[in-house]
Coordinates of C-alpha atoms and ligand atoms in Angstrom, one line a residue:
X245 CA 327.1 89.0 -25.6
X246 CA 326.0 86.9 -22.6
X247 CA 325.8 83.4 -23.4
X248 CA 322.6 81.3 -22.9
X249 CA 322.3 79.0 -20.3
X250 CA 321.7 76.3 -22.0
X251 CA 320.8 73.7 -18.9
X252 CA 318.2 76.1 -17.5
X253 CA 316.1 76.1 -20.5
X254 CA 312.8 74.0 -20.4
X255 CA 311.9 71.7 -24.1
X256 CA 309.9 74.4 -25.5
X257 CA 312.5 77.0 -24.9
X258 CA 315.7 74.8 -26.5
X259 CA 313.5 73.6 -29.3
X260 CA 312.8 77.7 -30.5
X261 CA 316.3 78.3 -29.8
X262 CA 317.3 75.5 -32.3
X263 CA 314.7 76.5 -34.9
X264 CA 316.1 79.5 -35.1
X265 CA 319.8 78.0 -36.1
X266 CA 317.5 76.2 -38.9
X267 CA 318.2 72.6 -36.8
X268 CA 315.3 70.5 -36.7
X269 CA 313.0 70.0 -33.4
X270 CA 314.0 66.3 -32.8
X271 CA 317.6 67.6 -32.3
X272 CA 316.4 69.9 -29.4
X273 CA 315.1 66.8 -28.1
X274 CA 318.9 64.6 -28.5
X275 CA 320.3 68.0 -26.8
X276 CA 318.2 68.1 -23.9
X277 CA 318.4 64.6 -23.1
X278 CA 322.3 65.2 -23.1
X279 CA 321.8 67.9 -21.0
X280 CA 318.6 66.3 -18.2
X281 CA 318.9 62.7 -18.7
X282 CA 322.9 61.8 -19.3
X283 CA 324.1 65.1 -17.6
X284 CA 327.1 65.9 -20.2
X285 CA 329.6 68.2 -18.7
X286 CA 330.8 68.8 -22.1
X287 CA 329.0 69.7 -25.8
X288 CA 331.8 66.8 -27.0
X289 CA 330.0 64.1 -25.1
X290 CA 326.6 64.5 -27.4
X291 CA 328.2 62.2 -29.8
X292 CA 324.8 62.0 -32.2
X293 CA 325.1 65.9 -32.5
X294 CA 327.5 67.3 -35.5
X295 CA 330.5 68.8 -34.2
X296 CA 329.3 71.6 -36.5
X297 CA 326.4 72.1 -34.2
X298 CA 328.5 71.4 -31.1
X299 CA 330.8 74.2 -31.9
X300 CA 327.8 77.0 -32.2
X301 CA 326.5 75.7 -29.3
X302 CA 329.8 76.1 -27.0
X303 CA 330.4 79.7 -28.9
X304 CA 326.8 80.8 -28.3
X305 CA 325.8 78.8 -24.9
X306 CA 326.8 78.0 -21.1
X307 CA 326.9 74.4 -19.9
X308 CA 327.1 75.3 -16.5
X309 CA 328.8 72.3 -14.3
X310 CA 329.3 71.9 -10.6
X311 CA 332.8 71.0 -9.2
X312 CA 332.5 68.6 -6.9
X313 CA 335.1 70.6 -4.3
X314 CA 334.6 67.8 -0.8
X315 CA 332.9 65.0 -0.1
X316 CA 331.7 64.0 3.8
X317 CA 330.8 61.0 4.1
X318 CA 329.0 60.1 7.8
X319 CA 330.1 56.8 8.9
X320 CA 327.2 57.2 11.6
X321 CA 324.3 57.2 8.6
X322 CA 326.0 57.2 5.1
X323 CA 324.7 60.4 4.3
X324 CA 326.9 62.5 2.1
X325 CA 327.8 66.3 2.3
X326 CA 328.9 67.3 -0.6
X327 CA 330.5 71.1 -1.4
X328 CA 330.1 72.4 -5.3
X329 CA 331.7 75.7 -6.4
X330 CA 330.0 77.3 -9.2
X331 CA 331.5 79.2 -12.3
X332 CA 332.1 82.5 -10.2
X333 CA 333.9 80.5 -7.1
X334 CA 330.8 80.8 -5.2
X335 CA 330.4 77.4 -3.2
X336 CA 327.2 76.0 -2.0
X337 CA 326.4 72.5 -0.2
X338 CA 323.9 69.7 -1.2
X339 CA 323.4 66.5 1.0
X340 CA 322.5 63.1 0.1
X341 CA 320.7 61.0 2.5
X342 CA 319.9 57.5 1.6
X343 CA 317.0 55.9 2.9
X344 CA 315.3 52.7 2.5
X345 CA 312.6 54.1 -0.2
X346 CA 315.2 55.6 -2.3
X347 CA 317.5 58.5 -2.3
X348 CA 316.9 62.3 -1.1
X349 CA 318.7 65.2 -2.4
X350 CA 318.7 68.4 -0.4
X351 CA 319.7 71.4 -2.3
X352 CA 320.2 74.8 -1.7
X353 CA 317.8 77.5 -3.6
X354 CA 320.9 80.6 -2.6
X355 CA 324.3 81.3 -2.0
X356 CA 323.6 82.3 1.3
X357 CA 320.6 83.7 2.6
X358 CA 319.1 87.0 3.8
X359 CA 316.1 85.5 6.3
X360 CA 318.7 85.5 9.5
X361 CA 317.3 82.9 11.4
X362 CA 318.8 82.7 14.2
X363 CA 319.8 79.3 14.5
X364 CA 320.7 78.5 10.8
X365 CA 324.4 79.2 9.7
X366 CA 323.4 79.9 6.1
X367 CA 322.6 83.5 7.0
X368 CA 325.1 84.3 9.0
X369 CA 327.0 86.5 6.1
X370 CA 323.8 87.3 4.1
X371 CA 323.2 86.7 0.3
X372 CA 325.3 86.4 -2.2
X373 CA 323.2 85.9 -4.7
X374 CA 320.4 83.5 -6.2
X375 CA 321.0 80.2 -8.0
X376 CA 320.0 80.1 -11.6
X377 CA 317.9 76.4 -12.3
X378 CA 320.6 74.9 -13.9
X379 CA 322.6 75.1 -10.7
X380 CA 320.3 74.0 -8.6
X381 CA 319.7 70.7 -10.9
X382 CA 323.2 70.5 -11.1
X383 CA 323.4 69.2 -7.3
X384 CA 321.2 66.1 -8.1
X385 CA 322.8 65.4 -11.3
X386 CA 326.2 65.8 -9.8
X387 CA 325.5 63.1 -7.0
X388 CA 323.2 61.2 -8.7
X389 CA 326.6 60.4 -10.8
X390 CA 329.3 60.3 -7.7
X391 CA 326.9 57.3 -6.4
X392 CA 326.0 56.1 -9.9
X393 CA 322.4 55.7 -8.7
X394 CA 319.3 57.4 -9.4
X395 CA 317.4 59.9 -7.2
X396 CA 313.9 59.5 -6.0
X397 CA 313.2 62.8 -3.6
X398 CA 313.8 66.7 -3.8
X399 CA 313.9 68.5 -0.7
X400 CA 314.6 72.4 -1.2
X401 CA 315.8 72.7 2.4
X402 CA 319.6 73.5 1.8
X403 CA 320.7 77.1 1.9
X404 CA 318.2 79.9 0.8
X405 CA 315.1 80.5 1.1
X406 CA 313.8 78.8 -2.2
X407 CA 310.9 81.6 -2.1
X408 CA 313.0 84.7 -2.5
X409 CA 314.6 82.9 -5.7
X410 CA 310.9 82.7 -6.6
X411 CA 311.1 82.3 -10.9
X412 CA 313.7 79.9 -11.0
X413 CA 312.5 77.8 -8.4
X414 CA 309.4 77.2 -10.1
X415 CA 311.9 76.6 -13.4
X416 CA 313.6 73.9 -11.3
X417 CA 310.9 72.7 -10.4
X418 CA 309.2 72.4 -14.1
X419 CA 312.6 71.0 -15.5
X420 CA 313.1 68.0 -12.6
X421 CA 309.4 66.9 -12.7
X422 CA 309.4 66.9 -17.1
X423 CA 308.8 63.4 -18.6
X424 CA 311.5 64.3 -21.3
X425 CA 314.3 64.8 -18.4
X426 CA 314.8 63.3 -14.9
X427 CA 310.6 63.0 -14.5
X428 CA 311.2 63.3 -10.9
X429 CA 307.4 63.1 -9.8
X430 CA 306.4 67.2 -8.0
X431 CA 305.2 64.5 -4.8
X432 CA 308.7 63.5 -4.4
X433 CA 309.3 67.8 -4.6
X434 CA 309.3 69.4 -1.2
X435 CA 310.1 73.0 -0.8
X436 CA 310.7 74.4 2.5
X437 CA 309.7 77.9 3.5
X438 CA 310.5 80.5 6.3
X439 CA 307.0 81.8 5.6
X440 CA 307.1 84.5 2.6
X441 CA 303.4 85.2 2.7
X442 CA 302.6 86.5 -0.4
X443 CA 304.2 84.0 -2.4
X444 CA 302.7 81.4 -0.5
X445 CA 299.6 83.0 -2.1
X446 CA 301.4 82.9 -5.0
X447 CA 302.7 79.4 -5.1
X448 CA 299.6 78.0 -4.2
X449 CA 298.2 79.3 -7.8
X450 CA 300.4 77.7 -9.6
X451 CA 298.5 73.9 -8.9
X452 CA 301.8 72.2 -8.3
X453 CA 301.9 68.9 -6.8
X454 CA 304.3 69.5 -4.5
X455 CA 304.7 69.9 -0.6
X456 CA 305.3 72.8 0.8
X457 CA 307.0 72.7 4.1
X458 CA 306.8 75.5 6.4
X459 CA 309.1 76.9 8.7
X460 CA 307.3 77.4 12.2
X461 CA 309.8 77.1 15.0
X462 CA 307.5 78.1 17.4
X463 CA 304.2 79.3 18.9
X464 CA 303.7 82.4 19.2
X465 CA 303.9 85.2 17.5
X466 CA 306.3 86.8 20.2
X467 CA 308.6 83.6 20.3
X468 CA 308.5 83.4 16.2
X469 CA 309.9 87.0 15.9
X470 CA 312.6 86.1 18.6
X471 CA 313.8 83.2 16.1
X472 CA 312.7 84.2 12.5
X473 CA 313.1 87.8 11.5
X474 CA 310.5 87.6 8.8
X475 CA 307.8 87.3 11.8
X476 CA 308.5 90.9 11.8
X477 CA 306.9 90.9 8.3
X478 CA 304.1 88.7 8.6
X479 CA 302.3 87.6 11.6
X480 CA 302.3 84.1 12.6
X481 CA 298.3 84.0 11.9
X482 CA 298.9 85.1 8.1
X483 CA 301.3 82.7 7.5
X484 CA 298.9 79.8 8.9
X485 CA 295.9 81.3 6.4
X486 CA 298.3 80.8 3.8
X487 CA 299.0 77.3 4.7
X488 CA 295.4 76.5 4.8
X489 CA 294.8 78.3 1.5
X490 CA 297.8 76.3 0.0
X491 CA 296.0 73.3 1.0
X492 CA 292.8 74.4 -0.1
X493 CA 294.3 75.4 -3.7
X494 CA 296.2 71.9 -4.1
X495 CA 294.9 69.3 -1.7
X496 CA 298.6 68.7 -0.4
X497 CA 299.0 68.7 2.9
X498 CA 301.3 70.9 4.3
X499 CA 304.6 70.0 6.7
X500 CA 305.4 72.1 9.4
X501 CA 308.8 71.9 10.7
X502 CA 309.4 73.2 14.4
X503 CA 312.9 72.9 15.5
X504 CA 313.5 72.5 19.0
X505 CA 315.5 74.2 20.7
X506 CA 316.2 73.8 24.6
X507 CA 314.2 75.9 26.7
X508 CA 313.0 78.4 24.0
X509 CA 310.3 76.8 22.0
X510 CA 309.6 73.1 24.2
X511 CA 307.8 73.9 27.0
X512 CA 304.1 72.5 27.5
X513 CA 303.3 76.3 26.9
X514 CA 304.5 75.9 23.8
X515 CA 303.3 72.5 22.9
X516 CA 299.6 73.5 24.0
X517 CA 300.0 76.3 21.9
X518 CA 301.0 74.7 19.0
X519 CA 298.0 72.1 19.3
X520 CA 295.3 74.8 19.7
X521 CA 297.5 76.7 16.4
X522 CA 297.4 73.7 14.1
X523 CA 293.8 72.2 15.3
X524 CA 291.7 71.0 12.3
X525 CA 294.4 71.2 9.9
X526 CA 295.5 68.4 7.3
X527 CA 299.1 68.6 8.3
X528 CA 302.3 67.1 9.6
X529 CA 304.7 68.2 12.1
X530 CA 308.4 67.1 11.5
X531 CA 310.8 68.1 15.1
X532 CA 314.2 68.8 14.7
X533 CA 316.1 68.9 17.3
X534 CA 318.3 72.3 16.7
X535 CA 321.5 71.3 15.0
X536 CA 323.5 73.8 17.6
X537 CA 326.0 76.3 15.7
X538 CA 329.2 77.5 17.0
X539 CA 328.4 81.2 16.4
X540 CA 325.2 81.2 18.6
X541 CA 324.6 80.0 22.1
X542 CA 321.3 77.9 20.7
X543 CA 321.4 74.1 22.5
X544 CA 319.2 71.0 21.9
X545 CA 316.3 70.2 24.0
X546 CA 316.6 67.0 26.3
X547 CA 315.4 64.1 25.0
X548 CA 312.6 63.1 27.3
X549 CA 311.1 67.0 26.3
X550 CA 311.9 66.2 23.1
X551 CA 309.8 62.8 23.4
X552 CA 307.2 65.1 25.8
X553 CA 306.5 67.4 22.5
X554 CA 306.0 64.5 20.4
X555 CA 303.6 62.7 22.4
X556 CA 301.4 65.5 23.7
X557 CA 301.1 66.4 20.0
X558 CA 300.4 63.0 19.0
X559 CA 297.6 62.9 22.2
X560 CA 295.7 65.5 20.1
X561 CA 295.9 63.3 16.9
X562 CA 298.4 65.6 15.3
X563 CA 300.6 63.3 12.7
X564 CA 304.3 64.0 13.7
X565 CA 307.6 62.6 13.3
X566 CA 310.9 63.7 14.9
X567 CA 313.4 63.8 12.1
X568 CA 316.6 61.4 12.5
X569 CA 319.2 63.4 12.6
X570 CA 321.2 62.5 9.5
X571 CA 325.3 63.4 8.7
X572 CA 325.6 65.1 12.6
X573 CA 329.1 63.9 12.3
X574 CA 329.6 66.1 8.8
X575 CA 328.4 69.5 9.8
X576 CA 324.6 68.3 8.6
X577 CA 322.9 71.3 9.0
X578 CA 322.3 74.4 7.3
X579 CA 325.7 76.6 5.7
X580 CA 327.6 74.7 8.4
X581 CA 330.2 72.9 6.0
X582 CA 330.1 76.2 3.6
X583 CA 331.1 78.2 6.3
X584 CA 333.9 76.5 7.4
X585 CA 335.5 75.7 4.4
X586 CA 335.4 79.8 3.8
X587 CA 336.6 80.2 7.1
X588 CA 339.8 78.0 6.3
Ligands
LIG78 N1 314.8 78.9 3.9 C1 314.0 77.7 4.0 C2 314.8 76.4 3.7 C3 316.1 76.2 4.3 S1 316.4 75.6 5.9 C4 313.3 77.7 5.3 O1 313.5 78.5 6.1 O2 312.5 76.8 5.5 C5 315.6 74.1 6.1 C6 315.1 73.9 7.6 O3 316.1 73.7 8.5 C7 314.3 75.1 8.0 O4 313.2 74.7 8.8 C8 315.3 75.8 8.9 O5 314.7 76.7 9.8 C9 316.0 74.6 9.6 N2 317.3 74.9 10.2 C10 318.3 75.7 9.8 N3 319.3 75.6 10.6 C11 319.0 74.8 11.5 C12 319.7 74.3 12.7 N4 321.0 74.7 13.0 N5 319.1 73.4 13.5 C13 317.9 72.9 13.1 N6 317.2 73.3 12.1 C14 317.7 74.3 11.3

């Protein structure tokens, strides 16, 4: 019999499950405070709970638990890269960036990824397989303990593509942002997309309060497909309806992220095309200057066209921000640090 994971069940779900071993609902509530609030990595540390109950629970459940397998620490920026096997050996990477408002977590959504951008080292062996929600809450709780300090902000921006792993992001999502667990606020939540349409249309449904960050990287349609194979799904116009209709739906504005990279995507062409593209829209448009891999022959742009983008953008009363490139001295970006420890 396949045990149940015990961490990716929400309140409602633990509570039933306890009912039906006769325990009491106010138990489900000790247990899932173990599980969401101290982040046990054992059934023995829930020291209120009878040891008769602890042993059904390890008989009948999972606690699944991240190994902490490296550490990088940046001495530029103190961010920290961390590397986590799972209970199958699989490895995945999370990052910690501190900031003056608080602390950010990115996690990854995939082991792996099947999008095969062409600049991003997550995809460059495909997926293994989707992350269940009590693995991808197990990153934050993980580092929120190595620092012993609490986490204010989510980014879904690590490996995956968060919308392909569509139910148990939106279980993530439910369990970080419940009052009875780490009641991480869904504004602090930012999930970052390569541009799945219909679950764009989907997402935007489900009246979350989150941000949805989209994955442009260029524009055209022509220079998209050149970059993002899933342009060869959904035109570059679809995906912007489905911004504005996400916006629409929730009222949050949506990020775009365009990274640049050096004479691809950050020529005037491309920065008057962009303008015209986004004109009228409540958004924000975070530049990233391409975090160049090893296995492609992708560069950064100069910094004065870098500074050129930004500005001409800004000359049009677009809101952007060029994001400080955090943890370049750790492999920062994207799979990098997964895919050299596999390598090894
Ligand atoms: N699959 C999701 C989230 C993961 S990547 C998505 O596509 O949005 C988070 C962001 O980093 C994406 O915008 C992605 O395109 C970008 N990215 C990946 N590798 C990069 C690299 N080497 N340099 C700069 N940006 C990169």
């Amino acid at each position: 019999m396949e045990k149940t994971d015990i961490r990716s069940l929400d309140l409602d779900e633990l509570t039933g499950l306890l009912q039906s071993w006769g325990e009491k609902p106010f138990r489900a509530k000790q247990i899932y405070q173990w599980l969401h609030i101290r982040h046990v990595t054992s059934f023995d540390e829930m020291t209120n709970i009878s040891v008769k109950l602890r042993e059904r629970m390890k008989e009948e459940c999972e606690l699944v638990v991240l190994q902490q397998e490296l550490v990088q620490i940046s001495k530029l920026d103190g961010t920290r890269k961390y590397l986590f096997a799972l209970s199958d050996g699989n490895m995945i990477e999370s990052v910690l960036m501190r900031y003056k408002h608080g602390n950010s977590v990115c996690v990854s959504s995939q082991v792996g990824c099947r999008m095969g951008c062409r600049f991003c080292a997550s995809t460059l062996d495909g997926l293994v397989r989707n992350l269940r929600p009590s693995e991808i809450l197990e990153q934050i709780y993980r580092i929120s303990a190595d620092i012993g300090e609490r986490i204010s902000n989510v980014v879904v921006m690590g490996s995956g593509e968060p919308l392909d792993n569509y139910d148990n992001l939106l279980k993530f999502i439910h369990l970080l942002s419940d009052e009875n667990g780490l009641n991480i606020s869904q504004r602090n939540i930012t999930v970052s997309t390569c541009g799945i349409v219909p679950r764009m249309y989907e997402l935007a449904e489900e009246k979350l309060q989150i941000t949805l960050a989209l994955s442009l990287h260029a524009s055209s349609q022509e220079k998209r497909k050149e970059l993002m194979p899933i342009a060869n799904s959904y035109d570059i116009a679809e995906v912007l309806q489905a911004c504005r209709n996400y916006f629409e739906k929730t009222g949050r504005r949506i990020t775009f992220e365009y990274s640049l990279v050096g004479g691809v995507n950050d020529t005037n062409e491309d920065v008057a095309r962009l303008c015209e593209l986004v004109k009228g829209m409540n958004c924000h448009i975070n530049l990233i200057p391409v975090n160049p891999i090893k296995e492609r022959d992708y560069v950064q742009s100069e910094k004065h066209d870098i500074l050129n983008f930004k500005n001409r953008l800004e000359k049009t009363g677009i809101n952007v921000t060029i994001r400080r490139e955090m943890g370049r001295d750790i492999d920062g970006a994207c799979g990098q640090l997964r895919k050299r420890f596999l390598e090894r």
